[in-house]
Tab-separated table of C-alpha atoms and ligand atoms in Angstrom:
chain	number	residue	atom	x	y	z
A	17	MET	CA	-53.409	-51.007	63.825
A	18	THR	CA	-51.396	-54.359	64.006
A	19	THR	CA	-52.710	-56.960	66.321
A	20	HIS	CA	-49.358	-59.084	66.579
A	21	SER	CA	-45.800	-58.756	66.763
A	22	THR	CA	-44.243	-57.301	63.542
A	23	SER	CA	-42.046	-60.307	63.040
A	24	LEU	CA	-44.930	-62.797	61.898
A	25	TYR	CA	-45.937	-60.756	59.201
A	26	ALA	CA	-42.197	-59.744	58.339
A	27	GLN	CA	-42.146	-63.812	57.715
A	28	ARG	CA	-44.675	-64.113	55.778
A	29	ARG	CA	-43.351	-61.312	53.572
A	30	ALA	CA	-40.101	-62.676	53.096
A	31	LYS	CA	-41.912	-66.156	52.349
A	32	LEU	CA	-43.700	-64.470	49.414
A	33	ALA	CA	-40.563	-62.766	48.317
A	34	ALA	CA	-38.643	-65.870	47.893
A	35	GLN	CA	-41.661	-67.020	45.367
A	36	LEU	CA	-41.458	-63.781	43.216
A	37	GLY	CA	-38.184	-64.097	41.695
A	38	ALA	CA	-35.245	-62.120	41.450
A	39	ASP	CA	-36.259	-59.210	39.128
A	40	ALA	CA	-40.162	-58.686	40.367
A	41	VAL	CA	-42.049	-56.552	42.387
A	42	ALA	CA	-45.644	-57.436	44.213
A	43	ILE	CA	-48.187	-54.705	44.533
A	44	ILE	CA	-50.833	-55.688	47.178
A	45	PRO	CA	-53.647	-52.822	47.744
A	46	THR	CA	-56.073	-53.249	50.925
A	47	ALA	CA	-59.527	-52.974	50.189
A	48	PRO	CA	-61.654	-49.514	49.384
A	49	GLU	CA	-63.965	-48.000	51.620
A	50	GLN	CA	-67.258	-49.014	50.455
A	51	ALA	CA	-70.475	-46.272	50.614
A	52	ARG	CA	-73.579	-47.802	51.965
A	53	ASN	CA	-75.573	-44.924	51.010
A	54	ARG	CA	-75.178	-41.128	50.799
A	55	ASP	CA	-72.399	-40.100	53.056
A	56	SER	CA	-72.570	-43.252	55.286
A	57	ASP	CA	-70.218	-46.009	54.677
A	58	PHE	CA	-70.275	-49.724	55.494
A	59	PRO	CA	-68.005	-50.328	58.455
A	60	TYR	CA	-64.752	-50.739	56.983
A	61	ARG	CA	-62.949	-54.183	56.200
A	62	HIS	CA	-59.587	-54.247	54.905
A	63	ASP	CA	-58.266	-56.731	52.265
A	64	SER	CA	-57.639	-60.102	53.350
A	65	TYR	CA	-54.063	-60.620	51.357
A	66	PHE	CA	-53.246	-57.155	52.385
A	67	TYR	CA	-53.909	-57.635	56.039
A	68	TYR	CA	-52.326	-61.055	55.980
A	69	LEU	CA	-48.863	-59.474	55.094
A	70	THR	CA	-49.114	-56.256	57.125
A	71	GLY	CA	-51.356	-56.717	60.078
A	72	PHE	CA	-52.389	-52.911	59.202
A	73	SER	CA	-56.061	-52.480	58.928
A	74	GLU	CA	-56.526	-48.752	58.024
A	75	PRO	CA	-57.769	-48.055	54.242
A	76	HIS	CA	-55.956	-46.197	51.516
A	77	ALA	CA	-53.010	-48.240	52.075
A	78	TRP	CA	-50.520	-50.432	49.577
A	79	LEU	CA	-47.715	-52.661	49.963
A	80	VAL	CA	-44.956	-53.153	47.382
A	81	ILE	CA	-42.591	-56.284	48.005
A	82	ASP	CA	-39.590	-56.769	45.772
A	83	GLY	CA	-38.288	-59.851	45.156
A	84	GLN	CA	-34.971	-59.176	47.336
A	85	GLY	CA	-37.580	-58.933	49.981
A	86	ARG	CA	-37.667	-55.126	50.716
A	87	SER	CA	-41.013	-53.801	51.362
A	88	SER	CA	-42.825	-50.409	51.074
A	89	LEU	CA	-45.598	-49.225	52.313
A	90	PHE	CA	-48.416	-46.700	51.126
A	91	CYS	CA	-50.681	-44.982	53.760
A	92	GLN	CA	-52.460	-42.393	54.834
A	93	PRO	CA	-50.645	-39.039	56.010
A	94	LYS	CA	-50.795	-37.877	59.221
A	95	ASP	CA	-53.373	-34.915	59.052
A	96	LEU	CA	-54.689	-33.872	62.438
A	97	GLU	CA	-57.631	-32.110	60.554
A	98	ARG	CA	-58.977	-35.526	59.279
A	99	GLU	CA	-57.770	-37.566	62.490
A	100	ILE	CA	-60.050	-35.201	64.559
A	101	TRP	CA	-63.213	-36.346	62.209
A	102	ASP	CA	-62.278	-40.068	61.312
A	103	GLY	CA	-59.765	-41.012	63.738
A	104	TYR	CA	-56.022	-41.770	64.290
A	105	ARG	CA	-53.693	-42.663	61.322
A	106	LEU	CA	-50.473	-44.373	61.570
A	107	GLY	CA	-48.837	-42.118	59.110
A	108	PRO	CA	-45.632	-43.236	56.961
A	109	ASP	CA	-43.153	-41.813	59.725
A	110	ALA	CA	-44.018	-44.307	62.432
A	111	ALA	CA	-45.050	-47.085	59.563
A	112	PRO	CA	-41.447	-48.834	59.536
A	113	LYS	CA	-40.978	-49.127	63.008
A	114	ALA	CA	-44.514	-50.149	64.016
A	115	LEU	CA	-45.012	-52.568	60.960
A	116	GLY	CA	-41.314	-53.793	60.480
A	117	VAL	CA	-41.366	-52.529	56.497
A	118	ASP	CA	-38.281	-50.996	54.963
A	119	ALA	CA	-39.839	-47.928	53.766
A	120	ALA	CA	-43.157	-46.104	54.157
A	121	PHE	CA	-44.653	-43.305	51.914
A	122	SER	CA	-47.929	-41.384	51.811
A	123	ALA	CA	-50.356	-42.961	49.467
A	124	SER	CA	-50.521	-40.027	47.347
A	125	ASP	CA	-46.996	-40.585	46.130
A	126	LEU	CA	-47.971	-43.724	44.718
A	127	ASP	CA	-47.790	-42.566	41.294
A	128	SER	CA	-44.449	-40.816	41.806
A	129	GLN	CA	-42.803	-44.018	43.388
A	130	LEU	CA	-44.374	-46.824	41.384
A	131	PRO	CA	-42.500	-46.119	38.259
A	132	LYS	CA	-39.300	-46.313	40.304
A	133	LEU	CA	-40.084	-49.447	41.985
A	134	LEU	CA	-41.002	-50.894	38.684
A	135	GLU	CA	-38.307	-49.932	36.710
A	136	ASN	CA	-35.448	-52.281	35.563
A	137	GLN	CA	-37.503	-55.504	36.813
A	138	HIS	CA	-38.738	-58.384	34.646
A	139	THR	CA	-42.286	-59.036	36.304
A	140	VAL	CA	-45.031	-57.071	38.281
A	141	TRP	CA	-47.334	-58.926	40.581
A	142	TYR	CA	-50.541	-58.140	41.577
A	143	PRO	CA	-53.914	-59.744	42.343
A	144	PHE	CA	-55.758	-59.941	39.151
A	145	ALA	CA	-59.557	-59.381	39.074
A	146	THR	CA	-59.800	-58.244	42.639
A	147	HIS	CA	-59.379	-54.618	42.748
A	148	LYS	CA	-61.254	-52.460	40.425
A	149	GLY	CA	-59.188	-50.410	38.236
A	150	LEU	CA	-56.248	-51.505	39.626
A	151	GLU	CA	-54.960	-53.036	36.044
A	152	THR	CA	-55.444	-49.253	34.716
A	153	ARG	CA	-53.209	-47.897	37.519
A	154	VAL	CA	-50.476	-50.619	36.483
A	155	ASP	CA	-50.934	-49.930	33.197
A	156	GLY	CA	-50.140	-45.974	33.699
A	157	TRP	CA	-46.950	-47.169	36.146
A	158	LEU	CA	-45.842	-49.082	33.203
A	159	ASN	CA	-46.090	-46.519	30.555
A	160	SER	CA	-44.258	-44.146	32.984
A	161	VAL	CA	-41.457	-46.835	32.997
A	162	ARG	CA	-41.764	-47.320	29.257
A	163	ALA	CA	-41.277	-43.570	28.745
A	164	ARG	CA	-37.754	-43.894	30.178
A	165	VAL	CA	-36.544	-46.807	27.825
A	166	ARG	CA	-34.962	-44.639	25.611
A	167	PHE	CA	-32.758	-43.345	28.562
A	168	GLY	CA	-31.900	-47.312	29.294
A	169	ALA	CA	-34.904	-47.994	31.467
A	170	ILE	CA	-35.915	-51.682	31.293
A	171	CYS	CA	-40.043	-51.839	31.543
A	172	PRO	CA	-41.411	-55.097	33.340
A	173	SER	CA	-42.579	-57.358	30.512
A	174	HIS	CA	-44.521	-60.051	32.810
A	175	GLN	CA	-47.543	-59.610	34.641
A	176	ARG	CA	-48.610	-62.527	37.139
A	177	ASP	CA	-51.294	-62.718	39.843
A	178	VAL	CA	-49.698	-62.644	43.297
A	179	CYS	CA	-52.980	-64.432	44.583
A	180	ALA	CA	-51.526	-67.785	43.169
A	181	VAL	CA	-48.766	-67.466	45.738
A	182	LEU	CA	-50.644	-66.004	48.693
A	183	ASP	CA	-53.688	-68.563	48.090
A	184	GLU	CA	-51.205	-71.231	48.952
A	185	MET	CA	-49.635	-69.639	51.750
A	186	ARG	CA	-53.033	-68.678	53.186
A	187	LEU	CA	-54.252	-72.595	53.042
A	188	ILE	CA	-52.198	-73.674	55.764
A	189	LYS	CA	-52.759	-71.822	58.681
A	190	ASP	CA	-49.896	-71.008	60.981
A	191	VAL	CA	-49.895	-71.562	64.926
A	192	HIS	CA	-51.257	-67.707	64.963
A	193	GLU	CA	-53.789	-68.163	62.562
A	194	GLN	CA	-54.927	-71.484	64.037
A	195	ASP	CA	-54.913	-69.769	67.866
A	196	THR	CA	-56.967	-66.781	66.519
A	197	MET	CA	-59.558	-69.076	64.970
A	198	ARG	CA	-60.151	-71.502	67.959
A	199	ARG	CA	-60.709	-67.960	69.695
A	200	ALA	CA	-63.394	-66.707	67.199
A	201	ALA	CA	-64.996	-70.336	67.199
A	202	ARG	CA	-65.267	-70.021	70.768
A	203	ILE	CA	-66.921	-66.948	70.646
A	204	SER	CA	-69.459	-68.168	68.033
A	205	ALA	CA	-70.048	-71.250	70.078
A	206	GLN	CA	-71.125	-69.128	73.269
A	207	ALA	CA	-73.309	-67.119	70.811
A	208	HIS	CA	-75.205	-70.320	69.440
A	209	ILE	CA	-76.116	-71.502	73.071
A	210	ARG	CA	-76.992	-67.968	74.111
A	211	ALA	CA	-79.540	-68.000	71.124
A	212	MET	CA	-80.568	-71.617	71.675
A	213	GLN	CA	-80.992	-70.637	75.639
A	214	THR	CA	-83.046	-67.149	74.674
A	215	SER	CA	-85.420	-69.319	72.370
A	216	ALA	CA	-86.360	-71.898	75.022
A	217	HIS	CA	-86.679	-69.202	77.591
A	218	MET	CA	-89.045	-66.871	75.956
A	219	LEU	CA	-91.022	-69.463	74.418
A	220	ARG	CA	-91.616	-70.934	78.031
A	221	ALA	CA	-92.654	-67.656	79.026
A	222	GLY	CA	-95.239	-67.385	76.549
A	223	GLN	CA	-93.250	-64.075	74.280
A	224	ASP	CA	-93.708	-63.696	70.902
A	225	VAL	CA	-90.455	-64.750	69.701
A	226	ARG	CA	-89.004	-63.456	66.120
A	227	GLU	CA	-85.825	-64.472	64.232
A	228	TYR	CA	-84.380	-61.535	64.832
A	229	HIS	CA	-84.390	-61.935	68.561
A	230	LEU	CA	-82.258	-64.694	68.282
A	231	GLU	CA	-79.927	-62.885	65.744
A	232	ALA	CA	-79.758	-60.009	68.689
A	233	GLU	CA	-78.378	-62.458	71.052
A	234	LEU	CA	-75.869	-63.680	68.567
A	235	LEU	CA	-74.400	-60.267	67.755
A	236	HIS	CA	-74.132	-59.406	71.858
A	237	GLU	CA	-72.130	-62.441	72.325
A	238	PHE	CA	-69.795	-61.815	69.304
A	239	ARG	CA	-69.282	-57.910	70.268
A	240	LYS	CA	-69.418	-58.585	73.997
A	241	HIS	CA	-66.052	-60.886	73.426
A	242	GLY	CA	-64.345	-58.599	71.120
A	243	SER	CA	-65.338	-59.679	67.532
A	244	GLN	CA	-65.245	-56.554	65.122
A	245	PHE	CA	-68.075	-58.298	62.823
A	246	PRO	CA	-70.200	-60.955	62.005
A	247	ALA	CA	-68.014	-62.801	59.381
A	248	TYR	CA	-71.062	-63.315	57.254
A	249	THR	CA	-74.655	-62.621	57.357
A	250	SER	CA	-76.577	-64.567	60.130
A	251	ILE	CA	-79.046	-67.204	58.904
A	252	VAL	CA	-81.659	-67.352	61.874
A	253	ALA	CA	-84.222	-69.431	59.933
A	254	ALA	CA	-87.384	-70.538	61.949
A	255	GLY	CA	-89.677	-73.667	60.378
A	256	ALA	CA	-89.907	-73.625	56.780
A	257	ASN	CA	-87.331	-70.860	56.196
A	258	ALA	CA	-84.671	-73.351	56.871
A	259	CYS	CA	-85.284	-74.821	53.703
A	260	VAL	CA	-83.976	-71.645	52.503
A	261	LEU	CA	-80.429	-72.082	51.923
A	262	HIS	CA	-79.587	-68.242	52.059
A	263	TYR	CA	-82.097	-67.154	54.103
A	264	ARG	CA	-81.253	-64.514	56.557
A	265	ALA	CA	-82.334	-63.325	60.108
A	266	ASP	CA	-85.900	-61.818	59.342
A	267	THR	CA	-89.475	-61.002	61.405
A	268	ALA	CA	-90.648	-64.864	61.341
A	269	PRO	CA	-91.777	-66.162	64.320
A	270	VAL	CA	-90.262	-68.351	65.999
A	271	ARG	CA	-92.815	-71.147	66.836
A	272	SER	CA	-92.991	-73.729	69.407
A	273	GLY	CA	-92.765	-77.103	67.661
A	274	ASP	CA	-90.650	-75.726	64.823
A	275	LEU	CA	-86.796	-76.291	64.279
A	276	VAL	CA	-84.749	-73.085	64.127
A	277	LEU	CA	-81.326	-73.199	61.911
A	278	ILE	CA	-78.828	-70.930	62.856
A	279	ASP	CA	-75.828	-70.350	60.652
A	280	ALA	CA	-73.727	-67.910	62.093
A	281	GLY	CA	-70.373	-67.037	63.121
A	282	CYS	CA	-67.879	-63.957	64.092
A	283	GLU	CA	-64.637	-62.513	62.650
A	284	LEU	CA	-62.155	-62.063	65.082
A	285	ASP	CA	-58.876	-59.959	64.332
A	286	GLY	CA	-59.767	-60.864	60.940
A	287	TYR	CA	-60.353	-64.635	60.941
A	288	ALA	CA	-63.707	-66.048	60.361
A	289	SER	CA	-65.668	-69.046	62.199
A	290	ASP	CA	-68.610	-70.579	60.595
A	291	ILE	CA	-71.004	-72.525	62.733
A	292	THR	CA	-74.453	-73.639	62.298
A	293	ARG	CA	-77.011	-75.524	64.711
A	294	THR	CA	-80.372	-76.778	64.193
A	295	PHE	CA	-82.762	-76.923	67.384
A	296	PRO	CA	-86.117	-77.328	68.581
A	297	ALA	CA	-87.728	-73.888	69.128
A	298	ASN	CA	-89.082	-75.179	72.703
A	299	GLY	CA	-86.231	-77.197	73.676
A	300	VAL	CA	-87.604	-80.703	72.591
A	301	PHE	CA	-87.203	-82.331	69.036
A	302	SER	CA	-90.343	-84.521	67.772
A	303	PRO	CA	-89.496	-87.994	66.585
A	304	ALA	CA	-89.533	-86.974	62.844
A	305	GLN	CA	-87.143	-83.965	63.680
A	306	ARG	CA	-85.006	-86.179	65.735
A	307	ASP	CA	-84.688	-88.771	63.171
A	308	VAL	CA	-83.735	-86.499	60.721
A	309	TYR	CA	-81.234	-84.649	62.793
A	310	ASN	CA	-79.589	-87.752	63.938
A	311	LEU	CA	-79.101	-88.813	60.793
A	312	VAL	CA	-77.227	-85.674	59.503
A	313	LEU	CA	-75.306	-85.752	62.615
A	314	ALA	CA	-74.219	-89.216	61.827
A	315	SER	CA	-73.172	-88.126	58.317
A	316	GLN	CA	-71.281	-85.159	60.055
A	317	GLU	CA	-69.770	-87.870	62.392
A	318	ALA	CA	-68.452	-89.871	58.886
A	319	SER	CA	-67.016	-86.517	57.685
A	320	ILE	CA	-65.092	-85.985	60.764
A	321	ALA	CA	-63.461	-89.406	60.542
A	322	ALA	CA	-62.736	-88.986	56.864
A	323	THR	CA	-60.929	-85.124	57.728
A	324	ARG	CA	-57.121	-86.320	58.348
A	325	PRO	CA	-53.786	-85.401	56.338
A	326	GLY	CA	-53.381	-87.675	52.978
A	327	ALA	CA	-57.381	-87.760	52.641
A	328	ARG	CA	-58.851	-85.692	49.729
A	329	PHE	CA	-60.926	-82.767	50.137
A	330	ILE	CA	-63.785	-84.652	48.411
A	331	ASP	CA	-63.745	-87.391	50.965
A	332	PRO	CA	-65.479	-85.819	53.770
A	333	HIS	CA	-68.256	-85.280	51.351
A	334	GLU	CA	-68.294	-88.599	49.846
A	335	ALA	CA	-68.518	-89.976	53.787
A	336	VAL	CA	-71.506	-87.956	54.076
A	337	VAL	CA	-73.207	-88.483	50.596
A	338	ASN	CA	-73.088	-92.115	51.800
A	339	VAL	CA	-74.510	-92.019	55.146
A	340	LEU	CA	-77.250	-89.417	54.070
A	341	SER	CA	-78.301	-91.781	50.728
A	342	GLN	CA	-78.453	-94.745	53.331
A	343	GLY	CA	-80.830	-92.733	55.450
A	344	LEU	CA	-82.895	-91.390	53.174
A	345	LEU	CA	-83.900	-94.740	52.062
A	346	ASP	CA	-84.195	-95.992	55.233
A	347	LEU	CA	-86.503	-93.167	56.549
A	348	GLY	CA	-88.680	-93.702	53.265
A	349	LEU	CA	-87.393	-90.191	52.152
A	350	LEU	CA	-86.354	-92.002	48.920
A	351	ASN	CA	-88.340	-94.972	47.751
A	352	ALA	CA	-86.225	-97.892	47.434
A	353	LYS	CA	-88.704	-99.261	44.637
A	354	GLN	CA	-87.909	-96.357	42.566
A	355	HIS	CA	-84.499	-95.269	43.351
A	356	GLY	CA	-82.823	-99.009	44.285
A	357	THR	CA	-80.176	-99.451	46.208
A	358	VAL	CA	-77.563	-96.526	48.037
A	359	ASP	CA	-75.206	-96.995	45.091
A	360	ASP	CA	-78.117	-96.367	42.628
A	361	VAL	CA	-78.944	-93.432	44.798
A	362	ILE	CA	-75.407	-92.100	44.770
A	363	GLU	CA	-74.783	-92.995	41.430
A	364	LYS	CA	-78.003	-91.055	40.030
A	365	ARG	CA	-77.620	-88.024	42.494
A	366	ALA	CA	-80.996	-88.637	43.788
A	367	TYR	CA	-80.345	-87.456	47.229
A	368	PHE	CA	-79.687	-84.362	45.567
A	369	ARG	CA	-83.290	-83.417	46.074
A	370	TYR	CA	-82.792	-83.013	49.967
A	371	TYR	CA	-78.902	-82.592	50.131
A	372	MET	CA	-77.982	-80.007	47.193
A	373	HIS	CA	-74.676	-78.107	48.408
A	374	ARG	CA	-71.467	-79.509	49.114
A	375	THR	CA	-70.172	-80.584	52.529
A	376	SER	CA	-67.275	-78.421	53.028
A	377	HIS	CA	-64.973	-75.054	51.868
A	378	TRP	CA	-62.039	-73.714	53.139
A	379	LEU	CA	-62.224	-71.454	55.948
A	380	GLY	CA	-59.350	-68.777	57.146
A	381	MET	CA	-59.215	-64.776	56.837
A	382	ASP	CA	-62.729	-65.190	54.587
A	383	VAL	CA	-65.338	-67.415	55.346
A	384	HIS	CA	-65.112	-69.137	52.004
A	385	ASP	CA	-61.644	-69.016	51.926
A	386	CYS	CA	-58.869	-69.108	49.245
A	387	GLY	CA	-57.032	-71.939	48.212
A	388	SER	CA	-57.474	-74.625	45.223
A	389	TYR	CA	-59.644	-77.432	45.465
A	390	VAL	CA	-57.505	-79.259	42.985
A	391	GLU	CA	-54.366	-80.793	44.095
A	392	PRO	CA	-51.609	-79.109	42.509
A	393	SER	CA	-49.196	-81.433	41.775
A	394	GLU	CA	-51.947	-83.386	39.641
A	395	LEU	CA	-53.216	-80.718	37.581
A	396	GLY	CA	-52.807	-82.441	34.674
A	397	GLN	CA	-54.643	-85.762	35.426
A	398	VAL	CA	-58.029	-84.789	33.439
A	399	SER	CA	-61.093	-86.603	33.095
A	400	THR	CA	-64.837	-86.104	32.485
A	401	ARG	CA	-68.007	-87.699	33.399
A	402	GLN	CA	-71.550	-87.076	32.484
A	403	ASP	CA	-73.621	-85.364	35.180
A	404	PRO	CA	-76.591	-87.638	35.885
A	405	LEU	CA	-79.140	-85.010	36.628
A	406	SER	CA	-78.428	-82.085	34.430
A	407	GLY	CA	-76.628	-84.421	31.557
A	408	GLU	CA	-73.932	-81.701	31.510
A	409	THR	CA	-70.102	-82.673	31.003
A	410	ILE	CA	-68.322	-82.053	33.926
A	411	THR	CA	-64.648	-81.747	34.242
A	412	ASN	CA	-62.786	-83.508	36.997
A	413	ARG	CA	-59.429	-83.022	38.400
A	414	PRO	CA	-57.855	-84.850	41.375
A	415	SER	CA	-59.504	-83.462	44.778
A	416	ARG	CA	-56.831	-81.526	46.875
A	417	ILE	CA	-54.829	-83.805	49.296
A	418	LEU	CA	-55.393	-82.721	53.007
A	419	ARG	CA	-52.479	-81.387	55.147
A	420	GLU	CA	-51.781	-80.295	58.456
A	421	GLY	CA	-52.836	-76.771	59.168
A	422	MET	CA	-55.771	-76.666	56.514
A	423	VAL	CA	-59.285	-75.533	57.878
A	424	LEU	CA	-62.255	-76.531	56.471
A	425	THR	CA	-65.928	-76.852	57.243
A	426	LEU	CA	-67.831	-80.096	57.954
A	427	GLU	CA	-71.202	-78.950	57.035
A	428	PRO	CA	-73.846	-81.447	55.990
A	429	GLY	CA	-77.543	-81.100	55.937
A	430	LEU	CA	-81.023	-82.101	54.445
A	431	TYR	CA	-83.947	-79.994	53.285
A	432	ILE	CA	-87.072	-81.357	52.924
A	433	ARG	CA	-89.904	-79.727	51.115
A	434	PRO	CA	-93.807	-80.567	51.279
A	435	ALA	CA	-94.452	-82.836	48.766
A	436	ASP	CA	-97.061	-85.608	47.868
A	437	ASP	CA	-94.358	-88.348	48.315
A	438	VAL	CA	-93.121	-86.992	51.352
A	439	PRO	CA	-94.694	-88.069	54.861
A	440	GLU	CA	-96.260	-85.171	56.215
A	441	ALA	CA	-94.493	-85.329	59.716
A	442	PHE	CA	-90.999	-84.468	57.733
A	443	TRP	CA	-92.580	-81.196	55.682
A	444	ASN	CA	-90.566	-78.120	56.403
A	445	ILE	CA	-87.411	-79.711	58.359
A	446	GLY	CA	-84.683	-78.496	57.279
A	447	ILE	CA	-81.442	-79.325	59.189
A	448	ARG	CA	-77.669	-78.449	59.013
A	449	VAL	CA	-74.551	-79.093	61.427
A	450	GLU	CA	-71.640	-77.474	60.514
A	451	ASP	CA	-68.155	-77.276	62.553
A	452	ASP	CA	-64.748	-75.825	61.742
A	453	ALA	CA	-62.413	-78.728	61.083
A	454	LEU	CA	-58.378	-78.045	61.708
A	455	VAL	CA	-56.389	-80.581	59.995
A	456	THR	CA	-53.858	-82.124	62.548
A	457	ALA	CA	-51.206	-84.544	62.446
A	458	ASN	CA	-53.363	-87.823	62.795
A	459	GLY	CA	-56.947	-86.592	62.228
A	460	CYS	CA	-58.754	-83.067	62.832
A	461	GLU	CA	-59.436	-80.730	65.664
A	462	LEU	CA	-62.977	-79.436	65.774
A	463	MET	CA	-62.476	-75.744	66.858
A	464	SER	CA	-66.448	-75.017	67.217
A	465	ARG	CA	-67.485	-77.511	69.355
A	466	ASP	CA	-67.695	-75.749	72.557
A	467	VAL	CA	-71.634	-75.517	71.477
A	468	PRO	CA	-73.495	-78.984	71.930
A	469	VAL	CA	-74.526	-80.685	69.202
A	470	SER	CA	-76.000	-83.851	70.080
A	471	VAL	CA	-79.771	-84.186	70.539
A	472	ALA	CA	-79.641	-85.192	74.372
A	473	GLU	CA	-76.875	-82.593	74.925
A	474	ILE	CA	-79.177	-79.715	72.806
A	475	GLU	CA	-82.118	-80.504	74.896
A	476	ALA	CA	-80.521	-80.245	78.000
A	477	LEU	CA	-79.025	-77.141	77.518
A	478	MET	CA	-82.371	-75.687	76.628
A	479	ARG	CA	-83.873	-77.124	79.892
A	480	SER	CA	-81.059	-75.314	81.720
B	504	LIG	N1	-72.149	-69.611	56.274
B	504	LIG	C1	-71.694	-70.069	55.144
B	504	LIG	C2	-71.676	-71.314	55.010
B	504	LIG	O1	-71.659	-72.069	55.526
B	504	LIG	O2	-70.714	-71.550	53.727
B	505	MN	MN1	-69.724	-73.210	55.822
B	506	MN	MN1	-72.091	-71.636	57.692
């Protein structure tokens, strides 16, 4: 059901309609239900674009908007028999008032109504390469219009990707979205606190702590505060597992003396949060762990300082790479005799051995949210360079200029695998620190900082 006033969604629909062109129609389906196994489905999750424009989270629903701003919803018809088994359906009769759309039909009327809605239009917009079978259905509706051409009907002659417009809209979070994302981040922060404290408590009590015990604490806290789902599969990685970037919470023991990396965030009312903290399982960092942790944290501080309107999306990453590269030389993890100065380390990408991912991604309804990472006004400024590690030719376009209302993660890390040229005290240390930054008028707001991040604060929290 809708979670907010209909005017919010009506405003978004009007903004989309204004960009479609006068003789145009946009078709936006929600997500299909997904079978898990036999007759069990995965928990249903709406399509983000559809939800952004409707606030409606039932399956089997479609939104159609024309260039005049007229909106039609297709949804599941009322059906007492099905509602007894599967739950309440809004139904087309109640939809206009509940959702603020101009008209509503049963989803079973799609094939009869769509040709009428497409007739005499110039352009049909829909999400390209997103919904399996959608292109075929659009073809079918266009063919129905074409069959009437000899009676004077005009068939749309242009197809365009509606995601191109919606991605730009979704990139700038409105006040409602910012508020929801703050609430999601606060719940996730509480979940991280709970997992840290549980780890220390259980180890102090001499219990056998497993990664899944800590995952259970995260899920408990998410759900307790009304989150519908985790925004992505939680990573709870103990010891060496932290060096596996896409590890999940599994059965490995959480041992005193090891670090635990938790990358977990809840989804609340359709919006994701994405937080990583790395902490000592028993609550106290070893000297080597502390050194690497403080280096990662210092690099994150540099990325925070680089996140403000007018800066580029790439700037926080470059700030991180600078700090980490110098720190890797200082700690002896990169040998200055072999690798040279910090500029050489950056130029040759030698840091990549320990830091092999980017610092940021957009965050919003999807954890890796939509939106171009290239500045649209500078698309034509193309240059190429040779990658120093792979030798591949890389195409560069100017990085996106940050604007107020964009949300990006700041998530530097270091992942140190055992090797002959690495001091043993650093072996298997995997550390990432991740926060969610909303670009504000003068800088950025870290929405996820209710969970401590400094060594002293984490150790104090885990003592308590
Ligand atoms: N949790 C996914 C990511 O950090 O990108
Ligand atoms: Mn992330
Ligand atoms: Mn993450």
